[in-house]
Amino acid sequence: MNTYSYAIDGKIYINLTNRCSNACDFCVRVNDSYSEHSLWLDKEPTAEEVINSFQKLDFEGTKEFVFCGYGEPIYKLQEIIEISDYLHKRGKKVRLNTNGQGDLIHGEKVAEKLKGYIDVVSISLNASSAKAYQEVCHSEFGEKAFYSLLNFAKEAKEYVPRVVLSLVDVVGAEEIAKAQELCDSMGIDLRVRKYIS
Ligand code: SF4
């Protein structure tokens, strides 16, 4: 069964694709057993199918909607815009969780396209250097993925009200400290997330 949206802790999460330009060591998608509750999609949804899927959830009672995994949502930029427009017209907040590689994925700048549609963008930093990032995330774009995500983060600050970079705590204290320094130099908040295996 295709799960296009699901609710956790008062938020509705939107699942647009299995695709990702990374293959992170810690990714549940990479290690999924395709269980009954798997978020693996047989088919990527249209914007309309996602909006229809909200009907089985507490749409009215939910304030925040989040584009997140299974895969990397930015592949579905047009659907993100259409769904966000629908949500904003109904007074909902929209967050985008992304690996920040949208410019490389689409071959053009994407930050400006989010203007007026996304309220918060959370970008997975995952490491403090291009080399360390590639060792963990194995981007199909190689080490330039890291530089591209930093650039996307800087540009997103101009178009999105709140931008956050995030890191999972398994990288260790030294990497976290270096990542904090990097984020401070960019004027962007760092959120250290607990690793969920
Ligand atoms: S960026 Fe996210 S979806 Fe992509 S491989 Fe890494 S953890 Fe998985």
JSON list of C-alpha atoms and ligand atoms in Angstrom, two decimals:
[
{"chain": "A", "resi": 1, "resn": "MET", "atom": "CA", "xyz": [0.00, 0.00, 0.00]},
{"chain": "A", "resi": 2, "resn": "ASN", "atom": "CA", "xyz": [1.32, 3.46, -0.86]},
{"chain": "A", "resi": 3, "resn": "THR", "atom": "CA", "xyz": [1.52, 5.81, 2.13]},
{"chain": "A", "resi": 4, "resn": "TYR", "atom": "CA", "xyz": [1.57, 9.38, 0.86]},
{"chain": "A", "resi": 5, "resn": "SER", "atom": "CA", "xyz": [0.98, 11.01, 4.26]},
{"chain": "A", "resi": 6, "resn": "TYR", "atom": "CA", "xyz": [0.92, 9.93, 7.90]},
{"chain": "A", "resi": 7, "resn": "ALA", "atom": "CA", "xyz": [0.56, 11.61, 11.29]},
{"chain": "A", "resi": 8, "resn": "ILE", "atom": "CA", "xyz": [3.02, 11.60, 14.19]},
{"chain": "A", "resi": 9, "resn": "ASP", "atom": "CA", "xyz": [2.89, 13.81, 17.31]},
{"chain": "A", "resi": 10, "resn": "GLY", "atom": "CA", "xyz": [0.44, 16.31, 15.87]},
{"chain": "A", "resi": 11, "resn": "LYS", "atom": "CA", "xyz": [2.24, 16.77, 12.54]},
{"chain": "A", "resi": 12, "resn": "ILE", "atom": "CA", "xyz": [1.45, 15.32, 9.14]},
{"chain": "A", "resi": 13, "resn": "TYR", "atom": "CA", "xyz": [4.42, 13.98, 7.19]},
{"chain": "A", "resi": 14, "resn": "ILE", "atom": "CA", "xyz": [4.34, 13.79, 3.41]},
{"chain": "A", "resi": 15, "resn": "ASN", "atom": "CA", "xyz": [6.10, 11.04, 1.46]},
{"chain": "A", "resi": 16, "resn": "LEU", "atom": "CA", "xyz": [6.69, 11.91, -2.19]},
{"chain": "A", "resi": 17, "resn": "THR", "atom": "CA", "xyz": [9.41, 9.62, -3.49]},
{"chain": "A", "resi": 18, "resn": "ASN", "atom": "CA", "xyz": [11.84, 6.79, -2.79]},
{"chain": "A", "resi": 19, "resn": "ARG", "atom": "CA", "xyz": [14.56, 8.47, -4.79]},
{"chain": "A", "resi": 20, "resn": "CYS", "atom": "CA", "xyz": [17.61, 10.05, -3.19]},
{"chain": "A", "resi": 21, "resn": "SER", "atom": "CA", "xyz": [20.97, 11.29, -4.46]},
{"chain": "A", "resi": 22, "resn": "ASN", "atom": "CA", "xyz": [22.56, 9.99, -1.25]},
{"chain": "A", "resi": 23, "resn": "ALA", "atom": "CA", "xyz": [22.93, 6.54, 0.23]},
{"chain": "A", "resi": 24, "resn": "CYS", "atom": "CA", "xyz": [23.65, 7.48, 3.85]},
{"chain": "A", "resi": 25, "resn": "ASP", "atom": "CA", "xyz": [25.05, 4.77, 6.11]},
{"chain": "A", "resi": 26, "resn": "PHE", "atom": "CA", "xyz": [22.32, 5.49, 8.68]},
{"chain": "A", "resi": 27, "resn": "CYS", "atom": "CA", "xyz": [19.37, 5.74, 6.27]},
{"chain": "A", "resi": 28, "resn": "VAL", "atom": "CA", "xyz": [16.30, 3.64, 7.08]},
{"chain": "A", "resi": 29, "resn": "ARG", "atom": "CA", "xyz": [15.51, 3.67, 3.35]},
{"chain": "A", "resi": 30, "resn": "VAL", "atom": "CA", "xyz": [18.82, 1.95, 2.54]},
{"chain": "A", "resi": 31, "resn": "ASN", "atom": "CA", "xyz": [18.25, -0.64, 5.25]},
{"chain": "A", "resi": 32, "resn": "ASP", "atom": "CA", "xyz": [14.50, -1.09, 4.92]},
{"chain": "A", "resi": 33, "resn": "SER", "atom": "CA", "xyz": [13.17, -4.61, 5.00]},
{"chain": "A", "resi": 34, "resn": "TYR", "atom": "CA", "xyz": [10.09, -3.61, 2.99]},
{"chain": "A", "resi": 35, "resn": "SER", "atom": "CA", "xyz": [7.88, -4.56, 5.90]},
{"chain": "A", "resi": 36, "resn": "GLU", "atom": "CA", "xyz": [4.12, -4.14, 5.96]},
{"chain": "A", "resi": 37, "resn": "HIS", "atom": "CA", "xyz": [4.61, -0.63, 7.38]},
{"chain": "A", "resi": 38, "resn": "SER", "atom": "CA", "xyz": [7.31, 0.31, 4.91]},
{"chain": "A", "resi": 39, "resn": "LEU", "atom": "CA", "xyz": [7.05, 3.76, 3.34]},
{"chain": "A", "resi": 40, "resn": "TRP", "atom": "CA", "xyz": [8.44, 2.43, 0.07]},
{"chain": "A", "resi": 41, "resn": "LEU", "atom": "CA", "xyz": [6.26, 3.70, -2.77]},
{"chain": "A", "resi": 42, "resn": "ASP", "atom": "CA", "xyz": [5.25, 1.64, -5.79]},
{"chain": "A", "resi": 43, "resn": "LYS", "atom": "CA", "xyz": [4.32, 4.87, -7.50]},
{"chain": "A", "resi": 44, "resn": "GLU", "atom": "CA", "xyz": [5.15, 8.52, -6.83]},
{"chain": "A", "resi": 45, "resn": "PRO", "atom": "CA", "xyz": [1.96, 10.46, -6.02]},
{"chain": "A", "resi": 46, "resn": "THR", "atom": "CA", "xyz": [0.58, 13.48, -7.81]},
{"chain": "A", "resi": 47, "resn": "ALA", "atom": "CA", "xyz": [-0.12, 16.60, -5.74]},
{"chain": "A", "resi": 48, "resn": "GLU", "atom": "CA", "xyz": [-3.82, 15.74, -5.91]},
{"chain": "A", "resi": 49, "resn": "GLU", "atom": "CA", "xyz": [-3.25, 12.22, -4.56]},
{"chain": "A", "resi": 50, "resn": "VAL", "atom": "CA", "xyz": [-1.30, 13.62, -1.61]},
{"chain": "A", "resi": 51, "resn": "ILE", "atom": "CA", "xyz": [-4.01, 16.18, -0.86]},
{"chain": "A", "resi": 52, "resn": "ASN", "atom": "CA", "xyz": [-6.66, 13.44, -1.04]},
{"chain": "A", "resi": 53, "resn": "SER", "atom": "CA", "xyz": [-4.62, 11.32, 1.36]},
{"chain": "A", "resi": 54, "resn": "PHE", "atom": "CA", "xyz": [-5.03, 14.02, 4.05]},
{"chain": "A", "resi": 55, "resn": "GLN", "atom": "CA", "xyz": [-8.71, 13.07, 4.31]},
{"chain": "A", "resi": 56, "resn": "LYS", "atom": "CA", "xyz": [-7.92, 9.94, 6.34]},
{"chain": "A", "resi": 57, "resn": "LEU", "atom": "CA", "xyz": [-5.96, 12.06, 8.86]},
{"chain": "A", "resi": 58, "resn": "ASP", "atom": "CA", "xyz": [-6.82, 14.88, 11.26]},
{"chain": "A", "resi": 59, "resn": "PHE", "atom": "CA", "xyz": [-6.31, 17.61, 8.68]},
{"chain": "A", "resi": 60, "resn": "GLU", "atom": "CA", "xyz": [-8.21, 20.34, 10.53]},
{"chain": "A", "resi": 61, "resn": "GLY", "atom": "CA", "xyz": [-6.44, 19.66, 13.82]},
{"chain": "A", "resi": 62, "resn": "THR", "atom": "CA", "xyz": [-2.96, 19.66, 12.29]},
{"chain": "A", "resi": 63, "resn": "LYS", "atom": "CA", "xyz": [-0.98, 22.89, 12.11]},
{"chain": "A", "resi": 64, "resn": "GLU", "atom": "CA", "xyz": [2.32, 21.73, 10.59]},
{"chain": "A", "resi": 65, "resn": "PHE", "atom": "CA", "xyz": [2.93, 19.62, 7.50]},
{"chain": "A", "resi": 66, "resn": "VAL", "atom": "CA", "xyz": [6.38, 18.23, 6.73]},
{"chain": "A", "resi": 67, "resn": "PHE", "atom": "CA", "xyz": [7.87, 17.07, 3.44]},
{"chain": "A", "resi": 68, "resn": "CYS", "atom": "CA", "xyz": [10.40, 14.46, 4.47]},
{"chain": "A", "resi": 69, "resn": "GLY", "atom": "CA", "xyz": [11.58, 10.95, 3.58]},
{"chain": "A", "resi": 70, "resn": "TYR", "atom": "CA", "xyz": [11.23, 8.24, 2.55]},
{"chain": "A", "resi": 71, "resn": "GLY", "atom": "CA", "xyz": [13.47, 9.59, -0.19]},
{"chain": "A", "resi": 72, "resn": "GLU", "atom": "CA", "xyz": [14.54, 13.15, -0.96]},
{"chain": "A", "resi": 73, "resn": "PRO", "atom": "CA", "xyz": [11.42, 15.31, -1.47]},
{"chain": "A", "resi": 74, "resn": "ILE", "atom": "CA", "xyz": [13.10, 18.03, -3.58]},
{"chain": "A", "resi": 75, "resn": "TYR", "atom": "CA", "xyz": [12.96, 15.71, -6.63]},
{"chain": "A", "resi": 76, "resn": "LYS", "atom": "CA", "xyz": [9.23, 16.53, -6.58]},
{"chain": "A", "resi": 77, "resn": "LEU", "atom": "CA", "xyz": [9.59, 20.30, -6.53]},
{"chain": "A", "resi": 78, "resn": "GLN", "atom": "CA", "xyz": [6.46, 21.02, -8.55]},
{"chain": "A", "resi": 79, "resn": "GLU", "atom": "CA", "xyz": [4.34, 18.82, -6.26]},
{"chain": "A", "resi": 80, "resn": "ILE", "atom": "CA", "xyz": [5.89, 20.52, -3.20]},
{"chain": "A", "resi": 81, "resn": "ILE", "atom": "CA", "xyz": [4.81, 23.89, -4.57]},
{"chain": "A", "resi": 82, "resn": "GLU", "atom": "CA", "xyz": [1.26, 22.75, -5.41]},
{"chain": "A", "resi": 83, "resn": "ILE", "atom": "CA", "xyz": [0.68, 20.99, -2.08]},
{"chain": "A", "resi": 84, "resn": "SER", "atom": "CA", "xyz": [2.21, 23.87, -0.08]},
{"chain": "A", "resi": 85, "resn": "ASP", "atom": "CA", "xyz": [0.01, 26.35, -1.89]},
{"chain": "A", "resi": 86, "resn": "TYR", "atom": "CA", "xyz": [-3.05, 24.25, -0.95]},
{"chain": "A", "resi": 87, "resn": "LEU", "atom": "CA", "xyz": [-1.88, 24.09, 2.69]},
{"chain": "A", "resi": 88, "resn": "HIS", "atom": "CA", "xyz": [-1.03, 27.78, 3.00]},
{"chain": "A", "resi": 89, "resn": "LYS", "atom": "CA", "xyz": [-4.45, 28.74, 1.67]},
{"chain": "A", "resi": 90, "resn": "ARG", "atom": "CA", "xyz": [-5.87, 26.78, 4.60]},
{"chain": "A", "resi": 91, "resn": "GLY", "atom": "CA", "xyz": [-3.61, 28.44, 7.18]},
{"chain": "A", "resi": 92, "resn": "LYS", "atom": "CA", "xyz": [-1.16, 25.55, 7.63]},
{"chain": "A", "resi": 93, "resn": "LYS", "atom": "CA", "xyz": [2.61, 25.78, 8.17]},
{"chain": "A", "resi": 94, "resn": "VAL", "atom": "CA", "xyz": [4.93, 23.83, 5.88]},
{"chain": "A", "resi": 95, "resn": "ARG", "atom": "CA", "xyz": [8.40, 22.47, 6.58]},
{"chain": "A", "resi": 96, "resn": "LEU", "atom": "CA", "xyz": [10.75, 20.88, 4.07]},
{"chain": "A", "resi": 97, "resn": "ASN", "atom": "CA", "xyz": [13.35, 18.36, 5.23]},
{"chain": "A", "resi": 98, "resn": "THR", "atom": "CA", "xyz": [15.98, 18.01, 2.53]},
{"chain": "A", "resi": 99, "resn": "ASN", "atom": "CA", "xyz": [19.52, 16.86, 1.84]},
{"chain": "A", "resi": 100, "resn": "GLY", "atom": "CA", "xyz": [20.09, 20.29, 0.27]},
{"chain": "A", "resi": 101, "resn": "GLN", "atom": "CA", "xyz": [21.20, 18.92, -3.10]},
{"chain": "A", "resi": 102, "resn": "GLY", "atom": "CA", "xyz": [18.26, 20.37, -5.06]},
{"chain": "A", "resi": 103, "resn": "ASP", "atom": "CA", "xyz": [20.48, 22.56, -7.27]},
{"chain": "A", "resi": 104, "resn": "LEU", "atom": "CA", "xyz": [22.46, 19.50, -8.41]},
{"chain": "A", "resi": 105, "resn": "ILE", "atom": "CA", "xyz": [19.35, 17.34, -8.76]},
{"chain": "A", "resi": 106, "resn": "HIS", "atom": "CA", "xyz": [17.52, 19.88, -10.92]},
{"chain": "A", "resi": 107, "resn": "GLY", "atom": "CA", "xyz": [20.53, 21.46, -12.61]},
{"chain": "A", "resi": 108, "resn": "GLU", "atom": "CA", "xyz": [19.35, 24.92, -11.55]},
{"chain": "A", "resi": 109, "resn": "LYS", "atom": "CA", "xyz": [18.95, 27.05, -8.42]},
{"chain": "A", "resi": 110, "resn": "VAL", "atom": "CA", "xyz": [15.93, 25.96, -6.40]},
{"chain": "A", "resi": 111, "resn": "ALA", "atom": "CA", "xyz": [15.98, 28.11, -3.23]},
{"chain": "A", "resi": 112, "resn": "GLU", "atom": "CA", "xyz": [14.09, 31.03, -4.80]},
{"chain": "A", "resi": 113, "resn": "LYS", "atom": "CA", "xyz": [11.33, 28.67, -6.02]},
{"chain": "A", "resi": 114, "resn": "LEU", "atom": "CA", "xyz": [10.46, 27.92, -2.39]},
{"chain": "A", "resi": 115, "resn": "LYS", "atom": "CA", "xyz": [9.63, 31.56, -1.65]},
{"chain": "A", "resi": 116, "resn": "GLY", "atom": "CA", "xyz": [6.09, 31.94, -0.31]},
{"chain": "A", "resi": 117, "resn": "TYR", "atom": "CA", "xyz": [5.55, 28.16, -0.10]},
{"chain": "A", "resi": 118, "resn": "ILE", "atom": "CA", "xyz": [7.91, 26.85, 2.58]},
{"chain": "A", "resi": 119, "resn": "ASP", "atom": "CA", "xyz": [8.01, 28.27, 6.13]},
{"chain": "A", "resi": 120, "resn": "VAL", "atom": "CA", "xyz": [10.93, 26.22, 7.47]},
{"chain": "A", "resi": 121, "resn": "VAL", "atom": "CA", "xyz": [13.65, 24.34, 5.62]},
{"chain": "A", "resi": 122, "resn": "SER", "atom": "CA", "xyz": [15.70, 21.81, 7.55]},
{"chain": "A", "resi": 123, "resn": "ILE", "atom": "CA", "xyz": [18.84, 20.68, 5.71]},
{"chain": "A", "resi": 124, "resn": "SER", "atom": "CA", "xyz": [20.79, 17.58, 6.75]},
{"chain": "A", "resi": 125, "resn": "LEU", "atom": "CA", "xyz": [24.39, 18.69, 7.20]},
{"chain": "A", "resi": 126, "resn": "ASN", "atom": "CA", "xyz": [25.57, 15.31, 8.50]},
{"chain": "A", "resi": 127, "resn": "ALA", "atom": "CA", "xyz": [29.26, 16.30, 8.68]},
{"chain": "A", "resi": 128, "resn": "SER", "atom": "CA", "xyz": [31.57, 19.29, 8.97]},
{"chain": "A", "resi": 129, "resn": "SER", "atom": "CA", "xyz": [33.55, 18.80, 5.74]},
{"chain": "A", "resi": 130, "resn": "ALA", "atom": "CA", "xyz": [33.01, 17.59, 2.18]},
{"chain": "A", "resi": 131, "resn": "LYS", "atom": "CA", "xyz": [35.25, 14.58, 2.73]},
{"chain": "A", "resi": 132, "resn": "ALA", "atom": "CA", "xyz": [33.51, 13.49, 5.93]},
{"chain": "A", "resi": 133, "resn": "TYR", "atom": "CA", "xyz": [30.10, 14.09, 4.32]},
{"chain": "A", "resi": 134, "resn": "GLN", "atom": "CA", "xyz": [30.90, 11.90, 1.34]},
{"chain": "A", "resi": 135, "resn": "GLU", "atom": "CA", "xyz": [32.23, 9.13, 3.58]},
{"chain": "A", "resi": 136, "resn": "VAL", "atom": "CA", "xyz": [28.88, 8.94, 5.37]},
{"chain": "A", "resi": 137, "resn": "CYS", "atom": "CA", "xyz": [26.37, 10.02, 2.70]},
{"chain": "A", "resi": 138, "resn": "HIS", "atom": "CA", "xyz": [27.87, 8.61, -0.52]},
{"chain": "A", "resi": 139, "resn": "SER", "atom": "CA", "xyz": [26.27, 11.25, -2.76]},
{"chain": "A", "resi": 140, "resn": "GLU", "atom": "CA", "xyz": [26.07, 10.44, -6.44]},
{"chain": "A", "resi": 141, "resn": "PHE", "atom": "CA", "xyz": [27.46, 13.98, -6.96]},
{"chain": "A", "resi": 142, "resn": "GLY", "atom": "CA", "xyz": [30.61, 13.29, -4.95]},
{"chain": "A", "resi": 143, "resn": "GLU", "atom": "CA", "xyz": [32.15, 15.86, -2.64]},
{"chain": "A", "resi": 144, "resn": "LYS", "atom": "CA", "xyz": [30.55, 18.79, -4.49]},
{"chain": "A", "resi": 145, "resn": "ALA", "atom": "CA", "xyz": [27.26, 17.74, -2.85]},
{"chain": "A", "resi": 146, "resn": "PHE", "atom": "CA", "xyz": [28.47, 19.23, 0.44]},
{"chain": "A", "resi": 147, "resn": "TYR", "atom": "CA", "xyz": [29.40, 22.58, -1.08]},
{"chain": "A", "resi": 148, "resn": "SER", "atom": "CA", "xyz": [26.14, 22.68, -2.97]},
{"chain": "A", "resi": 149, "resn": "LEU", "atom": "CA", "xyz": [24.10, 22.07, 0.20]},
{"chain": "A", "resi": 150, "resn": "LEU", "atom": "CA", "xyz": [25.95, 24.88, 2.01]},
{"chain": "A", "resi": 151, "resn": "ASN", "atom": "CA", "xyz": [25.25, 27.20, -0.88]},
{"chain": "A", "resi": 152, "resn": "PHE", "atom": "CA", "xyz": [21.60, 26.18, -0.93]},
{"chain": "A", "resi": 153, "resn": "ALA", "atom": "CA", "xyz": [21.39, 26.87, 2.83]},
{"chain": "A", "resi": 154, "resn": "LYS", "atom": "CA", "xyz": [22.82, 30.38, 2.37]},
{"chain": "A", "resi": 155, "resn": "GLU", "atom": "CA", "xyz": [20.46, 31.16, -0.50]},
{"chain": "A", "resi": 156, "resn": "ALA", "atom": "CA", "xyz": [17.44, 29.67, 1.30]},
{"chain": "A", "resi": 157, "resn": "LYS", "atom": "CA", "xyz": [17.94, 32.27, 4.05]},
{"chain": "A", "resi": 158, "resn": "GLU", "atom": "CA", "xyz": [16.85, 34.91, 1.55]},
{"chain": "A", "resi": 159, "resn": "TYR", "atom": "CA", "xyz": [13.62, 33.17, 0.59]},
{"chain": "A", "resi": 160, "resn": "VAL", "atom": "CA", "xyz": [12.47, 31.01, 3.52]},
{"chain": "A", "resi": 161, "resn": "PRO", "atom": "CA", "xyz": [11.59, 32.48, 6.96]},
{"chain": "A", "resi": 162, "resn": "ARG", "atom": "CA", "xyz": [13.56, 29.85, 8.91]},
{"chain": "A", "resi": 163, "resn": "VAL", "atom": "CA", "xyz": [16.53, 27.72, 7.83]},
{"chain": "A", "resi": 164, "resn": "VAL", "atom": "CA", "xyz": [18.12, 25.05, 10.04]},
{"chain": "A", "resi": 165, "resn": "LEU", "atom": "CA", "xyz": [21.03, 22.71, 9.44]},
{"chain": "A", "resi": 166, "resn": "SER", "atom": "CA", "xyz": [20.89, 19.37, 11.24]},
{"chain": "A", "resi": 167, "resn": "LEU", "atom": "CA", "xyz": [23.24, 16.63, 12.31]},
{"chain": "A", "resi": 168, "resn": "VAL", "atom": "CA", "xyz": [22.74, 13.23, 13.91]},
{"chain": "A", "resi": 169, "resn": "ASP", "atom": "CA", "xyz": [24.48, 12.81, 17.26]},
{"chain": "A", "resi": 170, "resn": "VAL", "atom": "CA", "xyz": [26.31, 9.60, 16.24]},
{"chain": "A", "resi": 171, "resn": "VAL", "atom": "CA", "xyz": [28.97, 11.64, 14.41]},
{"chain": "A", "resi": 172, "resn": "GLY", "atom": "CA", "xyz": [30.61, 12.39, 17.77]},
{"chain": "A", "resi": 173, "resn": "ALA", "atom": "CA", "xyz": [31.48, 15.47, 19.81]},
{"chain": "A", "resi": 174, "resn": "GLU", "atom": "CA", "xyz": [34.37, 16.65, 17.63]},
{"chain": "A", "resi": 175, "resn": "GLU", "atom": "CA", "xyz": [32.32, 16.67, 14.42]},
{"chain": "A", "resi": 176, "resn": "ILE", "atom": "CA", "xyz": [29.43, 18.35, 16.23]},
{"chain": "A", "resi": 177, "resn": "ALA", "atom": "CA", "xyz": [31.76, 21.11, 17.48]},
{"chain": "A", "resi": 178, "resn": "LYS", "atom": "CA", "xyz": [33.18, 21.68, 13.98]},
{"chain": "A", "resi": 179, "resn": "ALA", "atom": "CA", "xyz": [29.69, 21.69, 12.45]},
{"chain": "A", "resi": 180, "resn": "GLN", "atom": "CA", "xyz": [28.60, 24.25, 15.07]},
{"chain": "A", "resi": 181, "resn": "GLU", "atom": "CA", "xyz": [31.51, 26.48, 14.07]},
{"chain": "A", "resi": 182, "resn": "LEU", "atom": "CA", "xyz": [30.55, 26.17, 10.41]},
{"chain": "A", "resi": 183, "resn": "CYS", "atom": "CA", "xyz": [26.91, 26.99, 11.11]},
{"chain": "A", "resi": 184, "resn": "ASP", "atom": "CA", "xyz": [27.89, 29.96, 13.30]},
{"chain": "A", "resi": 185, "resn": "SER", "atom": "CA", "xyz": [30.02, 31.32, 10.46]},
{"chain": "A", "resi": 186, "resn": "MET", "atom": "CA", "xyz": [26.98, 31.09, 8.17]},
{"chain": "A", "resi": 187, "resn": "GLY", "atom": "CA", "xyz": [24.55, 32.52, 10.74]},
{"chain": "A", "resi": 188, "resn": "ILE", "atom": "CA", "xyz": [22.38, 29.39, 10.59]},
{"chain": "A", "resi": 189, "resn": "ASP", "atom": "CA", "xyz": [21.09, 27.38, 13.56]},
{"chain": "A", "resi": 190, "resn": "LEU", "atom": "CA", "xyz": [22.35, 23.82, 14.02]},
{"chain": "A", "resi": 191, "resn": "ARG", "atom": "CA", "xyz": [20.00, 21.16, 15.36]},
{"chain": "A", "resi": 192, "resn": "VAL", "atom": "CA", "xyz": [21.63, 17.99, 16.70]},
{"chain": "A", "resi": 193, "resn": "ARG", "atom": "CA", "xyz": [19.17, 15.12, 16.26]},
{"chain": "A", "resi": 194, "resn": "LYS", "atom": "CA", "xyz": [19.12, 11.83, 18.14]},
{"chain": "A", "resi": 195, "resn": "TYR", "atom": "CA", "xyz": [19.98, 8.88, 15.93]},
{"chain": "A", "resi": 196, "resn": "ILE", "atom": "CA", "xyz": [17.02, 6.50, 15.63]},
{"chain": "A", "resi": 197, "resn": "SER", "atom": "CA", "xyz": [18.08, 3.05, 14.46]},
{"chain": "B", "resi": 1, "resn": "SF4", "atom": "S1", "xyz": [19.63, 11.98, 2.50]},
{"chain": "B", "resi": 1, "resn": "SF4", "atom": "FE1", "xyz": [18.00, 11.12, 3.78]},
{"chain": "B", "resi": 1, "resn": "SF4", "atom": "S2", "xyz": [16.77, 9.83, 2.41]},
{"chain": "B", "resi": 1, "resn": "SF4", "atom": "FE2", "xyz": [18.72, 10.25, 1.38]},
{"chain": "B", "resi": 1, "resn": "SF4", "atom": "S3", "xyz": [19.99, 8.48, 1.87]},
{"chain": "B", "resi": 1, "resn": "SF4", "atom": "FE3", "xyz": [20.44, 10.10, 3.39]},
{"chain": "B", "resi": 1, "resn": "SF4", "atom": "S4", "xyz": [19.06, 9.69, 5.12]},
{"chain": "B", "resi": 1, "resn": "SF4", "atom": "FE4", "xyz": [18.32, 8.52, 3.34]}
]
